[in-house]
Amino acid sequence: MSIAFSHNPASDYLRVRNAVRHFNTPEGGVVKALDGINLNIGQSEFITLLGPSGCGKTTLLKIIAGFERLDSGKITLDSQTLLELSAHRRPVNTVFQSYALFPHMSVGDNVGYGLEVAGVKKPERVQRIGEALEMVGLAGIEKRLPSQLSGGQQQRVALARAIVNRPKVLLLDEPLSALDRHLRMKMQIELKNLQTELGICFLFVTHDQEEALTMSDRIVVLNGGKVEQLGTPTEIYHRPASRFVADFIGESNVFEGKVVRFDDFGADVQCGELLIRTEDRNLITGSAVEVMLRPEQFTLLDSSTSAAGQQVLTATLEQAVFVGSDHQLVCRLASGQQISALVRGHCHHLQVGQPLQLAYSSADVHTIPAVF
Ligand SMILES: Nc1ncnc2c1ncn2[C@@H]1O[C@H](COP(=O)(O)OP(=O)(O)OP(=O)(O)O)[C@@H](O)[C@H]1O
Ligand SMILES: [Mg+2]
C-alpha cells in the first residue's frame, strides 16, 4: 500500500517516478531493492528516509547521486533529468556514515578538493573553504590533518566538503550513526540549523525513528523497496497509513476489529469483547479495521479522577516501570491482549495484579484498514 497523506503541489523540485532497481543475488534470486518508488520533494525540505535494514534507502541515494543505475523510472531535479548526467556532473553531494576524508590531506584541502577538480581558482577556493568551515562551526582549522580531529569534527569536515560546491540536494546516508549519543544529539540540531541556513533539500537516511521525528519536515517510510507512507512526523506518528508504519514508528497498541455502526461523528468498532469508539469518519459498517492507541494516549483513573467524556478499558497490571517523569505500565485485558500505557504522576502505590481503569479519548483512536 502506498499512501501520500500530504501532497503539496509545490513539492516537485526533486521528482522520482516509478523508480525500479532489482539486483540478482549470487544465490540466483532477485532482490527488489526499489520496487516502484514515487516521491515529490520540495526545494528546501528536510526529508528523512526511514525503514528497516535492506528496504532500499542507500540504493535510492546512490541512484540519485549517480553511483548506481535504475532499471526503469525517471528522476528529475529542478526540471532537469538526472539520469543522463554522470555522477560528478549532478548538482548533488553525498555524506556517508564513514567520513571518508583523505588522511594525508589537510582539512582545507579535503574541503576544497571538489572545487579544485572543478577548476575553481585558488583565491575563490580559499574563501569558499573558509565559509563552508564556518558554517559547520570549524572556522580556522584549515591546516589540521583529519587525524588531529575528533569524530564529530571529522564528520563536520565531511559536511563542509559536501556543501562547499553548493549542491541543490545533499544526500546524507546515516551520517551520525558513528557518533556517541550525546554528540549525535548535538549534531542533529546543528544539521537541522545548517539545512535551514543553506535552504537546500536534505535527503537524510537514518535507522533512528526518534531522529527522524525530531529533524524532518517530512518522512518517507520505506518497506521492501516501496513507499509505505510519506508524511509529516505528526502524520506518520498519529495517523500511520498501515500496520507496518504503526509498528515501526514508536510503540502502539493495535486491536483488530470490525465496524459495527457508523454515524456522522465516527464509528463503533467491535474488537473481541471491547467496543471502541473512534471519531474517524471514513468507515463503513462491516469493514475490518485495526484500531490504534499510543501508550501516552491513556490516562490512569483513580478514585479522584472521572472519565467524563472518555472511554475506559479495564486491565490487570503486570508491570510498572519508572521512566523519568512517567510510568510505563504493562497491562493485560480480559481477552489476554497485552497493552502498554505511559502515564504521568505517582504510581508507586500500584500493585502487580490489581485491576486498572485506563481512559482514552475517542478523538485519539486512529483506525487503519485491515489488509488480509
Ligand atoms: N550491489 C548489490 N547486489 C546485490 N544486492 C544488493 C546490492 N546492493 C543492495 N542490494 C540489496 O538491495 C536491498 C536494499 O539494499 P540497501 O543497501 O539499499 O538497503 P538499506 O535500506 O540502505 O539498508 P541498511 O539500513 O542496512 O543500510 C538489500 O536487500 C541489499 O541486500
Ligand atoms: Mg544503507
Coordinates of C-alpha atoms and ligand atoms in Angstrom, one line a residue:
M1 CA 0.0 0.0 0.0
S2 CA 1.3 3.4 -0.9
I3 CA -0.4 6.4 0.7
A4 CA 0.7 10.0 0.4
F5 CA -1.1 12.0 3.1
S6 CA 0.1 15.4 2.4
H7 CA 0.7 16.1 -1.3
N8 CA 2.0 19.6 -1.6
P9 CA 1.9 20.7 -5.3
A10 CA 5.0 22.9 -4.7
S11 CA 7.0 19.8 -3.7
D12 CA 8.1 18.8 -7.2
Y13 CA 11.7 20.1 -7.1
L14 CA 13.1 16.6 -6.8
R15 CA 10.8 14.1 -8.5
V16 CA 11.2 10.3 -8.5
R17 CA 8.9 8.5 -10.8
N18 CA 8.3 4.7 -10.7
A19 CA 11.9 4.0 -9.7
V20 CA 12.7 0.3 -10.0
R21 CA 16.0 -1.4 -9.3
H22 CA 16.4 -5.1 -8.9
F23 CA 19.6 -6.9 -8.0
N24 CA 20.5 -10.5 -8.9
T25 CA 21.9 -12.3 -5.9
P26 CA 24.7 -14.8 -6.1
E27 CA 22.3 -17.4 -4.8
G28 CA 20.3 -17.0 -8.0
G29 CA 17.4 -14.9 -6.6
V30 CA 16.3 -11.4 -7.3
V31 CA 16.1 -8.6 -4.7
K32 CA 13.7 -5.8 -5.4
A33 CA 15.7 -3.0 -3.8
L34 CA 13.4 -0.3 -5.3
D35 CA 10.0 -1.5 -6.3
G36 CA 8.3 1.4 -7.9
I37 CA 9.2 4.5 -5.8
N38 CA 7.4 7.8 -6.4
L39 CA 8.4 10.9 -4.5
N40 CA 7.8 14.6 -4.8
I41 CA 10.2 16.7 -2.7
G42 CA 10.4 20.5 -2.2
Q43 CA 13.4 22.7 -2.8
S44 CA 14.3 23.3 0.8
E45 CA 12.7 20.4 2.6
F46 CA 14.4 18.2 5.2
I47 CA 13.3 14.7 4.1
T48 CA 14.2 11.6 6.0
L49 CA 14.2 8.1 4.5
L50 CA 13.3 5.7 7.3
G51 CA 12.9 1.9 7.2
P52 CA 14.4 -1.4 8.2
S53 CA 17.7 -2.7 7.0
G54 CA 17.6 -3.7 3.4
C55 CA 14.5 -1.6 2.5
G56 CA 16.3 0.3 -0.2
K57 CA 17.4 3.6 1.5
T58 CA 21.1 3.5 0.4
T59 CA 20.1 2.3 -3.1
L60 CA 17.8 5.2 -3.6
L61 CA 20.5 7.7 -2.5
K62 CA 23.1 6.0 -4.7
I63 CA 20.8 6.3 -7.7
I64 CA 20.1 10.0 -7.1
A65 CA 23.9 10.5 -6.7
G66 CA 24.7 8.6 -9.9
F67 CA 26.7 5.8 -8.2
E68 CA 24.0 3.2 -9.2
R69 CA 21.7 2.9 -12.2
L70 CA 17.9 2.5 -12.4
D71 CA 16.3 -0.4 -14.2
S72 CA 13.4 1.8 -15.1
G73 CA 11.8 5.0 -14.0
K74 CA 12.8 8.7 -14.0
I75 CA 14.3 11.2 -11.7
T76 CA 14.3 15.0 -12.3
L77 CA 15.8 17.7 -10.2
D78 CA 14.8 21.3 -10.8
S79 CA 13.1 20.2 -14.1
Q80 CA 16.4 18.6 -15.3
T81 CA 16.6 14.8 -16.0
L82 CA 19.2 13.5 -13.7
L83 CA 19.8 10.0 -15.1
E84 CA 21.6 11.3 -18.2
L85 CA 24.2 13.1 -16.2
S86 CA 27.3 11.3 -14.9
A87 CA 27.7 11.4 -11.1
H88 CA 30.2 14.2 -11.0
R89 CA 28.0 16.5 -13.1
R90 CA 25.0 16.1 -10.9
P91 CA 24.2 19.1 -8.6
V92 CA 24.1 16.8 -5.6
N93 CA 26.6 15.7 -3.0
T94 CA 26.7 12.8 -0.6
V95 CA 27.8 12.5 3.1
F96 CA 28.3 8.9 4.2
Q97 CA 28.5 7.3 7.6
S98 CA 32.2 6.9 7.3
Y99 CA 33.6 10.4 6.8
A100 CA 36.0 9.2 4.1
L101 CA 38.3 12.1 4.4
F102 CA 41.7 11.9 2.6
P103 CA 44.0 11.2 5.6
H104 CA 47.2 12.7 4.1
M105 CA 45.4 16.0 3.1
S106 CA 44.8 19.0 5.3
V107 CA 41.2 19.9 6.3
G108 CA 41.3 22.8 3.9
D109 CA 42.5 20.6 1.0
N110 CA 39.9 18.0 1.9
V111 CA 37.1 20.6 1.8
G112 CA 38.4 22.3 -1.3
Y113 CA 39.1 19.1 -3.3
G114 CA 35.9 19.2 -5.4
L115 CA 36.4 22.9 -6.1
E116 CA 40.0 22.2 -7.3
V117 CA 38.8 19.4 -9.6
A118 CA 36.1 21.7 -11.0
G119 CA 38.9 24.3 -11.8
V120 CA 37.9 27.0 -9.3
K121 CA 40.9 29.4 -8.8
K122 CA 42.8 29.5 -5.5
P123 CA 41.6 32.8 -4.1
E124 CA 37.9 31.8 -4.5
R125 CA 38.6 28.3 -3.3
V126 CA 40.2 29.6 -0.1
Q127 CA 37.3 31.9 0.5
R128 CA 34.7 29.2 -0.1
I129 CA 36.6 26.7 2.1
G130 CA 36.6 29.3 4.9
E131 CA 32.9 29.9 4.5
A132 CA 32.0 26.2 4.5
L133 CA 34.1 25.5 7.6
E134 CA 32.5 28.4 9.3
M135 CA 29.0 27.1 8.5
V136 CA 29.8 23.8 10.3
G137 CA 31.4 25.6 13.3
L138 CA 35.0 24.8 12.4
A139 CA 36.4 28.2 11.3
G140 CA 40.2 28.4 11.2
I141 CA 41.2 24.8 11.2
E142 CA 42.2 24.5 7.5
K143 CA 45.8 23.4 8.3
R144 CA 45.0 20.5 10.5
L145 CA 45.1 16.8 9.4
P146 CA 41.9 14.7 9.8
S147 CA 43.8 12.6 12.4
Q148 CA 44.1 15.7 14.6
L149 CA 40.3 16.0 14.9
S150 CA 37.6 14.2 16.9
G151 CA 35.0 12.0 15.3
G152 CA 32.4 14.8 15.4
Q153 CA 34.8 17.3 13.9
Q154 CA 35.7 14.9 11.1
Q155 CA 32.0 14.5 10.3
R156 CA 31.6 18.3 10.2
V157 CA 34.6 18.5 7.8
A158 CA 32.8 15.9 5.6
L159 CA 29.7 18.1 5.7
A160 CA 31.8 21.2 4.8
R161 CA 33.3 19.3 1.9
A162 CA 29.8 18.3 0.7
I163 CA 28.3 21.8 0.9
V164 CA 31.3 23.8 -0.5
N165 CA 30.2 23.5 -4.1
R166 CA 26.6 24.5 -3.3
P167 CA 24.7 21.4 -4.3
K168 CA 20.9 21.6 -4.9
V169 CA 20.4 18.4 -2.8
L170 CA 22.5 17.0 -0.1
L171 CA 22.3 13.2 0.4
L172 CA 23.2 12.0 3.9
D173 CA 23.5 8.3 4.5
E174 CA 23.4 7.7 8.3
P175 CA 25.9 10.4 8.8
L176 CA 25.5 10.5 12.6
S177 CA 25.4 6.8 13.4
A178 CA 29.1 6.5 14.2
L179 CA 28.8 9.2 16.9
D180 CA 28.1 8.7 20.6
R181 CA 24.6 9.6 21.8
H182 CA 25.5 13.0 23.3
L183 CA 27.4 14.2 20.2
R184 CA 24.8 12.7 17.9
M185 CA 22.0 14.8 19.6
K186 CA 24.2 17.9 19.3
M187 CA 24.9 17.2 15.6
Q188 CA 21.1 16.6 15.0
I189 CA 20.4 20.2 16.0
E190 CA 23.5 21.5 14.0
L191 CA 22.5 19.6 10.9
K192 CA 18.9 20.9 11.1
N193 CA 20.2 24.5 11.5
L194 CA 22.6 24.1 8.7
Q195 CA 19.8 22.9 6.4
T196 CA 17.7 25.9 7.3
E197 CA 20.6 28.2 6.8
L198 CA 21.5 26.7 3.4
G199 CA 17.8 26.5 2.3
I200 CA 18.6 23.4 0.2
C201 CA 16.9 20.0 0.2
F202 CA 18.4 17.4 2.6
L203 CA 17.7 13.7 1.9
F204 CA 18.7 12.1 5.1
V205 CA 18.8 8.4 5.9
T206 CA 18.5 7.1 9.4
H207 CA 17.6 3.9 11.3
D208 CA 16.7 6.0 14.3
Q209 CA 13.0 6.9 14.4
E210 CA 13.4 9.5 17.1
E211 CA 16.0 11.2 15.0
A212 CA 13.6 11.1 12.0
L213 CA 10.7 12.5 14.1
T214 CA 12.6 15.4 15.5
M215 CA 14.6 16.5 12.4
S216 CA 12.4 16.1 9.4
D217 CA 9.9 18.3 7.6
R218 CA 8.5 15.0 6.1
I219 CA 9.4 11.4 6.5
V220 CA 9.4 8.7 3.8
V221 CA 8.8 5.3 5.4
L222 CA 10.2 2.6 3.1
N223 CA 9.5 -1.2 3.3
G224 CA 10.7 -3.8 0.9
G225 CA 11.6 -1.2 -1.8
K226 CA 8.2 0.5 -1.6
V227 CA 6.9 3.7 0.0
E228 CA 4.6 2.8 2.9
Q229 CA 3.9 6.4 3.8
L230 CA 5.1 9.9 3.1
G231 CA 4.0 12.5 5.6
T232 CA 5.0 14.9 8.3
P233 CA 6.3 13.5 11.6
T234 CA 2.9 14.1 13.2
E235 CA 1.0 12.4 10.4
I236 CA 3.4 9.4 10.5
Y237 CA 3.2 9.1 14.2
H238 CA -0.5 9.8 14.8
R239 CA -2.1 8.7 11.5
P240 CA 0.0 5.8 10.3
A241 CA -1.3 4.6 6.9
S242 CA -0.5 0.9 7.6
R243 CA 0.1 -1.6 10.4
F244 CA 3.7 -1.6 9.3
V245 CA 4.1 2.1 10.0
A246 CA 2.2 1.9 13.3
D247 CA 4.5 -0.9 14.5
F248 CA 7.7 0.6 13.1
I249 CA 7.4 4.1 14.4
G250 CA 7.0 4.3 18.2
E251 CA 5.1 1.9 20.4
S252 CA 1.5 1.2 19.6
N253 CA -1.5 -0.8 20.9
V254 CA -3.3 -2.3 18.0
F255 CA -6.7 -4.0 18.2
E256 CA -8.2 -6.0 15.4
G257 CA -11.9 -5.4 14.9
K258 CA -14.9 -4.8 12.7
V259 CA -17.0 -1.7 12.3
V260 CA -20.5 -2.4 13.8
R261 CA -22.0 1.1 13.5
F262 CA -21.2 4.4 12.0
D263 CA -22.7 7.9 12.2
D264 CA -21.9 11.5 11.3
F265 CA -19.4 11.7 14.2
G266 CA -17.5 8.5 13.9
A267 CA -17.9 4.8 14.3
D268 CA -18.0 1.9 16.8
V269 CA -15.5 -0.9 16.3
Q270 CA -16.0 -4.3 17.9
C271 CA -12.7 -5.7 18.9
G272 CA -13.4 -9.0 20.6
E273 CA -15.3 -8.1 23.7
L274 CA -14.2 -4.4 23.5
L275 CA -16.3 -1.8 21.8
I276 CA -14.0 1.0 20.8
R277 CA -15.4 4.4 19.7
T278 CA -13.4 6.3 17.1
E279 CA -14.0 9.7 15.5
D280 CA -12.7 8.5 12.2
R281 CA -15.5 9.2 9.7
N282 CA -14.4 7.2 6.7
L283 CA -15.5 3.8 8.0
I284 CA -18.4 1.7 6.8
T285 CA -20.3 -1.0 8.7
G286 CA -18.9 -4.4 8.3
S287 CA -15.4 -3.4 7.2
A288 CA -12.4 -5.0 9.0
V289 CA -10.1 -2.4 10.6
E290 CA -7.2 -2.2 13.0
V291 CA -7.6 0.3 15.8
M292 CA -4.5 2.0 17.2
L293 CA -3.8 3.8 20.5
R294 CA -0.4 5.1 21.5
P295 CA 0.7 4.3 25.1
E296 CA 0.7 8.0 26.1
Q297 CA -3.0 8.4 25.0
F298 CA -4.2 6.5 28.1
T299 CA -4.8 8.2 31.4
L300 CA -5.0 6.2 34.6
L301 CA -8.2 6.7 36.5
D302 CA -8.3 6.6 40.3
S303 CA -10.9 7.5 42.9
S304 CA -10.2 11.2 42.4
T305 CA -10.4 11.3 38.6
S306 CA -13.5 10.8 36.5
A307 CA -13.7 9.5 32.9
A308 CA -16.0 12.3 31.8
G309 CA -16.5 12.1 28.0
Q310 CA -13.8 9.4 27.8
Q311 CA -13.9 5.7 27.0
V312 CA -12.5 3.3 29.7
L313 CA -10.6 -0.1 29.4
T314 CA -10.2 -2.3 32.4
A315 CA -7.0 -4.2 32.5
T316 CA -4.8 -6.0 35.0
L317 CA -1.4 -4.5 35.9
E318 CA 1.5 -6.8 35.1
Q319 CA 4.5 -4.4 35.4
A320 CA 5.2 -0.8 36.2
V321 CA 8.5 0.7 35.3
F322 CA 9.5 4.3 36.3
V323 CA 10.9 6.1 33.2
G324 CA 11.8 9.6 34.4
S325 CA 8.6 11.6 35.0
D326 CA 6.3 8.9 33.6
H327 CA 5.5 5.3 34.4
Q328 CA 5.4 2.6 31.7
L329 CA 2.6 0.2 32.6
V330 CA 2.2 -3.2 31.0
C331 CA -1.3 -4.5 31.5
R332 CA -3.4 -7.4 30.3
L333 CA -7.0 -7.2 29.1
A334 CA -9.5 -9.9 29.9
S335 CA -9.1 -11.1 26.2
G336 CA -5.5 -11.8 27.0
Q337 CA -4.1 -9.0 24.9
Q338 CA -1.3 -7.1 26.4
I339 CA -1.4 -3.3 26.3
S340 CA 1.2 -0.7 27.1
A341 CA 0.3 2.7 28.8
L342 CA 2.6 5.6 29.6
V343 CA 1.1 7.6 32.5
R344 CA 2.1 10.7 34.4
G345 CA 2.5 11.0 38.1
H346 CA 2.8 8.8 41.1
C347 CA 2.2 5.1 40.5
H348 CA 4.2 3.8 43.5
H349 CA 1.0 2.6 45.2
L350 CA 0.1 0.3 42.3
Q351 CA 0.4 -3.4 42.9
V352 CA 1.0 -6.0 40.2
G353 CA -2.2 -8.0 39.7
Q354 CA -4.6 -5.2 40.6
P355 CA -7.2 -4.0 38.1
L356 CA -6.7 -0.6 36.5
Q357 CA -9.0 1.7 34.6
L358 CA -7.4 3.2 31.6
A359 CA -9.2 6.1 30.0
Y360 CA -8.8 7.3 26.4
S361 CA -10.5 9.8 24.1
S362 CA -12.3 8.6 21.0
A363 CA -10.6 11.5 19.2
D364 CA -7.3 9.8 19.7
V365 CA -8.4 6.4 18.3
H366 CA -6.9 6.0 14.9
T367 CA -8.0 3.3 12.5
I368 CA -6.1 1.5 9.8
P369 CA -7.8 -0.5 7.1
A370 CA -7.0 -4.2 7.7
V371 CA -5.2 -5.9 4.9
F372 CA -5.5 -9.7 4.6
Ligands
LIG1 N1 25.1 -4.5 -5.4 C1 24.1 -5.3 -4.9 N2 24.0 -6.5 -5.3 C2 23.0 -7.3 -4.8 N3 22.1 -6.9 -3.9 C3 22.2 -5.6 -3.4 C4 23.2 -4.7 -3.9 N4 23.1 -3.5 -3.3 C5 22.0 -3.7 -2.5 N5 21.5 -4.9 -2.6 C6 20.3 -5.4 -1.9 O1 19.2 -4.5 -2.1 C7 18.5 -4.3 -0.9 C8 18.5 -2.9 -0.5 O2 19.8 -2.5 0.0 P1 20.1 -1.1 0.6 O3 21.6 -1.0 0.8 O4 19.5 0.0 -0.3 O5 19.4 -1.2 2.0 P2 19.3 -0.1 3.2 O6 17.9 0.3 3.3 O7 20.3 1.0 2.9 O8 19.7 -1.0 4.4 P3 20.6 -0.6 5.7 O9 19.7 0.1 6.6 O10 21.1 -1.9 6.2 O11 21.8 0.3 5.2 C9 19.1 -5.3 0.2 O12 18.4 -6.4 0.2 C10 20.5 -5.5 -0.4 O13 21.0 -6.7 0.0
MG2 MG 22.0 1.7 3.9

